[in-house]
Amino acid sequence: MQQFSIALAQVNFKVGDIDGNLQLIADSVAAAKAQYDKKKHEKQQHEKDDSALMIVFSELALIGYPPEDLLLRPSLQHRIESALQQVAILSSNVTIVVGYPWHQGGQLFNMAGVWSKGQQIAQYAKRCLPNYQVFDEQRYFTAGDEVCVFDWQGHKVGLTVCEDIWHDQPVTESKAAGAELIININASPFHSGKLQQRHELLANHAQRHQLPIVYVNQVGGQDELVFDGASFVVDANGKLAASLPEHESIVGLVHFDESLLVQNSVIAPEKTKLASIYDTLVLGVRDYIEKNRFKGIVLGLSGGIDSGLTLAIAVDAIGKDRVEAVMMPFKYTSSMSMEDAKLEADALGVSYKVLPIEPMYDAFMHTLKDEFSGLAQDTTEENLQARCRGVMLMAISNKKGSMVLTTGNKSEMAVGYATLYGDMVGGYSALKDVYKTIVFQLSRYRNEVAAAEGEAEIIPERVITRPPSAELAPDQVDEDSLPPYDILDQILEYYIEGDLSVDGIIAKGFASEEVKRITRLVDLSEYKRRQAPVGVRMTARGFGRDRRYPITNGWKAGS
Amino acid sequence: MQQFSIALAQVNFKVGDIDGNLQLIADSVAAAKAQYDKKKHEKQQHEKDDSALMIVFSELALIGYPPEDLLLRPSLQHRIESALQQVAILSSNVTIVVGYPWHQGGQLFNMAGVWSKGQQIAQYAKRCLPNYQVFDEQRYFTAGDEVCVFDWQGHKVGLTVCEDIWHDQPVTESKAAGAELIININASPFHSGKLQQRHELLANHAQRHQLPIVYVNQVGGQDELVFDGASFVVDANGKLAASLPEHESIVGLVHFDESLLVQNSVIAPEKTKLASIYDTLVLGVRDYIEKNRFKGIVLGLSGGIDSGLTLAIAVDAIGKDRVEAVMMPFKYTSSMSMEDAKLEADALGVSYKVLPIEPMYDAFMHTLKDEFSGLAQDTTEENLQARCRGVMLMAISNKKGSMVLTTGNKSEMAVGYATLYGDMVGGYSALKDVYKTIVFQLSRYRNEVAAAEGEAEIIPERVITRPPSAELAPDQVDEDSLPPYDILDQILEYYIEGDLSVDGIIAKGFASEEVKRITRLVDLSEYKRRQAPVGVRMTARGFGRDRRYPITNGWKAGS
């Protein structure tokens, strides 16, 4: 039995871009080798060295995760075969573990393969295929039915893929087949609190079977999913033995001795809950913009807290020089909002314009005068204001090649307090899965970060403390027609994340009529959400692939 | 062995509305009994009568199909149990076969149950769970692993659910277990050509196993899916022995003698391909409007063929009195378009308004003057026209409670020749899955129907024959920037429905550059389609749940 090093390759792949991903793999192999050689060089010349290097990549690394229906393209296998020939060449003096889709016997498998000295030495087909929440793996893949334990450096190494580790069988059977170390390659998207779940889960497996586990996750944003990386190693006692930072592309080397003890226990500091959420939002926005090659971001700044926080995220994602904020006042816009929008834009140093919407609004209303004659004023006029703003932002977006970043939050999207084709326009939404109560917390968090760095306040204090308002009617505030946000968000969380019934929520101590009205609004707003831009998922049930409700829906909320 | 009657209950259920669906089941039981009693009454008094009546409903009839994530609601089982108590009561003097979701041992099954004389006499869990195309059944259900053959009227009856019949095992094993007759309950959505597939499939099973098969399908629209009904019976020789009409809610009685020969072979005339498509579009629009309780439809009428055909569909769906057409001319709108829009509205007798968009367009451009200074005119100005129209339609929709019916076709949606928040606004889209070449055919078809009924032309001939134009720039026609539609649609069909590679399409004889450009446009337009309204699926791969492509996508079309 010999010592060895494992490089955890936490890489930001791009879905579908097999050539680009192969290049990232080659770069990571080179980086791992450089780290490994440096370490070797530091050793005494006379010291015996029988070590070796294994570089571990994430699930479906070659095509990125989730590839969705690209898995049905006819040239998939041909492209993967070509790429794997390159992987084989890269493995001339190292061992490489990599994930890829693979056709065999008329079926498609979610495969992990091991290459060493130019040859493939092992291959494993994922056994547990998730088909819940955002995952549709049974749409594409056939489940494998065998363990894979291969010999390496005199040790027996068991190979597993992502979901496998959330079940008992794959690890238990790998152990029974002789595994002394488990490698688990992942594409595990972030949601708040998930990192702790992963640590606990793997600690349990490790303790129970008395073997170390290496967990490698990809990093980066892919449409609504953000992968947080945070790859790690637990030792045979279940203790965290090494970990890589969240949200960073990085290759981290972990050295094991002959007894499989970790020699260099480098633990990345764990981020606070708010830092983790905030950085996830920034990474999601950055990767959507960069991977889709937008020149920049344009957004509507209202002087309120949602657009203020979204602006900060935009700037942190791609830099102030590529972000443009537009204030579009109307007669209901308060002077406080005008001042605060300007303060926010100035604090971040972004381009800032004021474009009033009266002329367009008046032109529409004039044209529609006959059509509307005899009909009372209602939300139509409010929606029209939001839509004049939406059209303006889209015109700027079209003309300048920048993307509109939508500013709405999850509380609004849940109850439908948002205007389709109005404030809902945009290519991507930063706060789509962030409840208003968390928006407040994130704003304070971002201000604290600024303060700690000696910078000015990003979101003015009074924007955080004054009652939220859409300013679509005189003296309107959100709580005129909604419960206070701390109550609303609890009801929403019980209904959406918790799947509680109306009666179940009332039993938690909320007013019956309020619960009925709020849940009804959630059900009725499905049609709006269906046309909403994608946005970062950061809870265990985001609005997107995660929650698939019919629009036409006769379900009556109740028991 | 005794004779019997089976009522094929082809019902239009509403997803989630368990109480309402139970009422539809009760109504259908009553209708079947009335037909059955009438038939009995016609017989000679002295004739021996040992017959019985079985009423067969479709898959998941109690909750409607597809229920999607409503299956995750905590009160599901409780609600279903209550409803099944009512089904048991309804079965006091008949036999009822009905589909429902059912929790058992911590798992959820897609169940078919049989009730007779107030008692449940059989229960079957669907074995083959589709998880492809629009289907996500493995997200919710566990597959059953047993056949179900029950005794009834001295015969052995095998029970299967939908997808089961598309595989060999369930029928083969039912036969082996003694089945002399197979009942197959379905929720099978329409796509063009599917009826023939079903007939062939069941004829093969029947011939091979020498037993008759009863196929019951639901009817009606549910978001993007339209179920066409067309329930039928094949005899033991595989011959079509009875069939119900497409697109109709109907209960049809089929009498079998002691030898399982069908006594009353009533065959509904099969519709032509175009009639079938047209009626599917009408049913999809009608059910979306009625099940979601919209007061009516408003749409933008451009004088072109897409909006003309959509208007006809709207009127055929809910009647002319609930449909409003709005022509929104701009300086590029031809007088021919003005005339034709008026002709179309008049031919169908709908309310018609002309609301020019110049004032709004000019107001936007004036406000954006500084923002756009130094930048060349481009598609921004075209999109702005479309968005002024979109905002106008949405304002009318909001004010009047009518739904905007979107008028774009599949060819446009494929290549992204549509403006997000412009002509793409709306709650539902009639032609979303209809290629432009089929739009032409359907328009001629609708005119022929009118002619056959002695009515005036619905779509003026010159609207069908003149070169299509978006009229967003002077003298613009679609074929300036796209290949002729008969070429375009073939390329699209190979790429989207056929999953051919770029090289594969070129090998079919199309110009290389054209194929590359078109397929690239398809890939790049995914973000628009993701925010498009739902619309009728009528091909084997619609844009919707059927085709799940990433927006952020590095796949390079090619081999």
mmCIF file with all atom_site columns, C-alpha atoms in Angstrom, chain B residues 143-205:
data_model
loop_
_atom_site.group_PDB
_atom_site.id
_atom_site.type_symbol
_atom_site.label_atom_id
_atom_site.label_alt_id
_atom_site.label_comp_id
_atom_site.label_asym_id
_atom_site.label_entity_id
_atom_site.label_seq_id
_atom_site.pdbx_PDB_ins_code
_atom_site.Cartn_x
_atom_site.Cartn_y
_atom_site.Cartn_z
_atom_site.occupancy
_atom_site.B_iso_or_equiv
_atom_site.pdbx_formal_charge
_atom_site.auth_seq_id
_atom_site.auth_comp_id
_atom_site.auth_asym_id
_atom_site.auth_atom_id
_atom_site.pdbx_PDB_model_num
ATOM 1  C CA . ALA B 1 143 ? -44.369 1.199   -11.054 1.00 0.00 ? 143 ALA B CA 1
ATOM 2  C CA . GLY B 1 144 ? -46.637 -1.739  -10.250 1.00 0.00 ? 144 GLY B CA 1
ATOM 3  C CA . ASP B 1 145 ? -45.270 -5.221  -10.862 1.00 0.00 ? 145 ASP B CA 1
ATOM 4  C CA . GLU B 1 146 ? -48.337 -7.449  -11.136 1.00 0.00 ? 146 GLU B CA 1
ATOM 5  C CA . VAL B 1 147 ? -50.983 -8.200  -13.727 1.00 0.00 ? 147 VAL B CA 1
ATOM 6  C CA . CYS B 1 148 ? -54.642 -7.773  -12.818 1.00 0.00 ? 148 CYS B CA 1
ATOM 7  C CA . VAL B 1 149 ? -57.182 -10.195 -14.261 1.00 0.00 ? 149 VAL B CA 1
ATOM 8  C CA . PHE B 1 150 ? -60.617 -10.192 -12.663 1.00 0.00 ? 150 PHE B CA 1
ATOM 9  C CA . ASP B 1 151 ? -63.775 -12.271 -13.167 1.00 0.00 ? 151 ASP B CA 1
ATOM 10 C CA . TRP B 1 152 ? -66.794 -10.573 -14.610 1.00 0.00 ? 152 TRP B CA 1
ATOM 11 C CA . GLN B 1 153 ? -69.878 -12.043 -16.275 1.00 0.00 ? 153 GLN B CA 1
ATOM 12 C CA . GLY B 1 154 ? -68.129 -15.394 -16.501 1.00 0.00 ? 154 GLY B CA 1
ATOM 13 C CA . HIS B 1 155 ? -65.213 -13.863 -18.413 1.00 0.00 ? 155 HIS B CA 1
ATOM 14 C CA . LYS B 1 156 ? -61.701 -13.023 -17.363 1.00 0.00 ? 156 LYS B CA 1
ATOM 15 C CA . VAL B 1 157 ? -60.905 -9.349  -17.873 1.00 0.00 ? 157 VAL B CA 1
ATOM 16 C CA . GLY B 1 158 ? -57.358 -7.957  -17.894 1.00 0.00 ? 158 GLY B CA 1
ATOM 17 C CA . LEU B 1 159 ? -56.781 -4.375  -16.775 1.00 0.00 ? 159 LEU B CA 1
ATOM 18 C CA . THR B 1 160 ? -54.012 -2.090  -18.122 1.00 0.00 ? 160 THR B CA 1
ATOM 19 C CA . VAL B 1 161 ? -53.271 1.637   -18.032 1.00 0.00 ? 161 VAL B CA 1
ATOM 20 C CA . CYS B 1 162 ? -52.138 3.709   -21.035 1.00 0.00 ? 162 CYS B CA 1
ATOM 21 C CA . GLU B 1 163 ? -48.357 3.229   -21.543 1.00 0.00 ? 163 GLU B CA 1
ATOM 22 C CA . ASP B 1 164 ? -48.723 -0.462  -20.564 1.00 0.00 ? 164 ASP B CA 1
ATOM 23 C CA . ILE B 1 165 ? -50.260 -1.121  -23.978 1.00 0.00 ? 165 ILE B CA 1
ATOM 24 C CA . TRP B 1 166 ? -47.225 0.364   -25.777 1.00 0.00 ? 166 TRP B CA 1
ATOM 25 C CA . HIS B 1 167 ? -45.122 -2.494  -24.397 1.00 0.00 ? 167 HIS B CA 1
ATOM 26 C CA . ASP B 1 168 ? -45.451 -6.240  -24.824 1.00 0.00 ? 168 ASP B CA 1
ATOM 27 C CA . GLN B 1 169 ? -45.208 -7.506  -21.293 1.00 0.00 ? 169 GLN B CA 1
ATOM 28 C CA . PRO B 1 170 ? -48.445 -6.288  -19.681 1.00 0.00 ? 170 PRO B CA 1
ATOM 29 C CA . VAL B 1 171 ? -50.728 -7.699  -22.411 1.00 0.00 ? 171 VAL B CA 1
ATOM 30 C CA . THR B 1 172 ? -48.727 -10.908 -22.818 1.00 0.00 ? 172 THR B CA 1
ATOM 31 C CA . GLU B 1 173 ? -48.750 -11.564 -19.084 1.00 0.00 ? 173 GLU B CA 1
ATOM 32 C CA . SER B 1 174 ? -52.445 -10.708 -18.765 1.00 0.00 ? 174 SER B CA 1
ATOM 33 C CA . LYS B 1 175 ? -53.179 -13.230 -21.499 1.00 0.00 ? 175 LYS B CA 1
ATOM 34 C CA . ALA B 1 176 ? -51.012 -15.795 -19.734 1.00 0.00 ? 176 ALA B CA 1
ATOM 35 C CA . ALA B 1 177 ? -52.996 -15.118 -16.552 1.00 0.00 ? 177 ALA B CA 1
ATOM 36 C CA . GLY B 1 178 ? -56.154 -16.012 -18.429 1.00 0.00 ? 178 GLY B CA 1
ATOM 37 C CA . ALA B 1 179 ? -57.443 -12.682 -19.744 1.00 0.00 ? 179 ALA B CA 1
ATOM 38 C CA . GLU B 1 180 ? -60.004 -13.029 -22.563 1.00 0.00 ? 180 GLU B CA 1
ATOM 39 C CA . LEU B 1 181 ? -60.583 -9.301  -22.894 1.00 0.00 ? 181 LEU B CA 1
ATOM 40 C CA . ILE B 1 182 ? -58.252 -6.371  -22.161 1.00 0.00 ? 182 ILE B CA 1
ATOM 41 C CA . ILE B 1 183 ? -59.360 -2.993  -20.877 1.00 0.00 ? 183 ILE B CA 1
ATOM 42 C CA . ASN B 1 184 ? -56.879 -0.168  -21.404 1.00 0.00 ? 184 ASN B CA 1
ATOM 43 C CA . ILE B 1 185 ? -57.615 3.198   -19.808 1.00 0.00 ? 185 ILE B CA 1
ATOM 44 C CA . ASN B 1 186 ? -55.751 6.192   -21.187 1.00 0.00 ? 186 ASN B CA 1
ATOM 45 C CA . ALA B 1 187 ? -54.818 9.813   -21.022 1.00 0.00 ? 187 ALA B CA 1
ATOM 46 C CA . SER B 1 188 ? -53.278 9.979   -24.459 1.00 0.00 ? 188 SER B CA 1
ATOM 47 C CA . PRO B 1 189 ? -52.674 13.457  -25.854 1.00 0.00 ? 189 PRO B CA 1
ATOM 48 C CA . PHE B 1 190 ? -53.176 14.240  -29.512 1.00 0.00 ? 190 PHE B CA 1
ATOM 49 C CA . HIS B 1 191 ? -50.501 14.741  -32.026 1.00 0.00 ? 191 HIS B CA 1
ATOM 50 C CA . SER B 1 192 ? -51.035 14.542  -35.742 1.00 0.00 ? 192 SER B CA 1
ATOM 51 C CA . GLY B 1 193 ? -51.072 10.900  -36.864 1.00 0.00 ? 193 GLY B CA 1
ATOM 52 C CA . LYS B 1 194 ? -51.394 9.408   -33.395 1.00 0.00 ? 194 LYS B CA 1
ATOM 53 C CA . LEU B 1 195 ? -54.882 7.949   -33.866 1.00 0.00 ? 195 LEU B CA 1
ATOM 54 C CA . GLN B 1 196 ? -53.586 5.681   -36.630 1.00 0.00 ? 196 GLN B CA 1
ATOM 55 C CA . GLN B 1 197 ? -50.683 4.610   -34.414 1.00 0.00 ? 197 GLN B CA 1
ATOM 56 C CA . ARG B 1 198 ? -53.086 3.629   -31.636 1.00 0.00 ? 198 ARG B CA 1
ATOM 57 C CA . HIS B 1 199 ? -55.296 1.634   -34.014 1.00 0.00 ? 199 HIS B CA 1
ATOM 58 C CA . GLU B 1 200 ? -52.345 -0.268  -35.464 1.00 0.00 ? 200 GLU B CA 1
ATOM 59 C CA . LEU B 1 201 ? -50.816 -0.941  -32.069 1.00 0.00 ? 201 LEU B CA 1
ATOM 60 C CA . LEU B 1 202 ? -53.985 -2.381  -30.575 1.00 0.00 ? 202 LEU B CA 1
ATOM 61 C CA . ALA B 1 203 ? -54.816 -4.362  -33.708 1.00 0.00 ? 203 ALA B CA 1
ATOM 62 C CA . ASN B 1 204 ? -51.428 -6.065  -33.402 1.00 0.00 ? 204 ASN B CA 1
ATOM 63 C CA . HIS B 1 205 ? -51.916 -6.932  -29.733 1.00 0.00 ? 205 HIS B CA 1
#
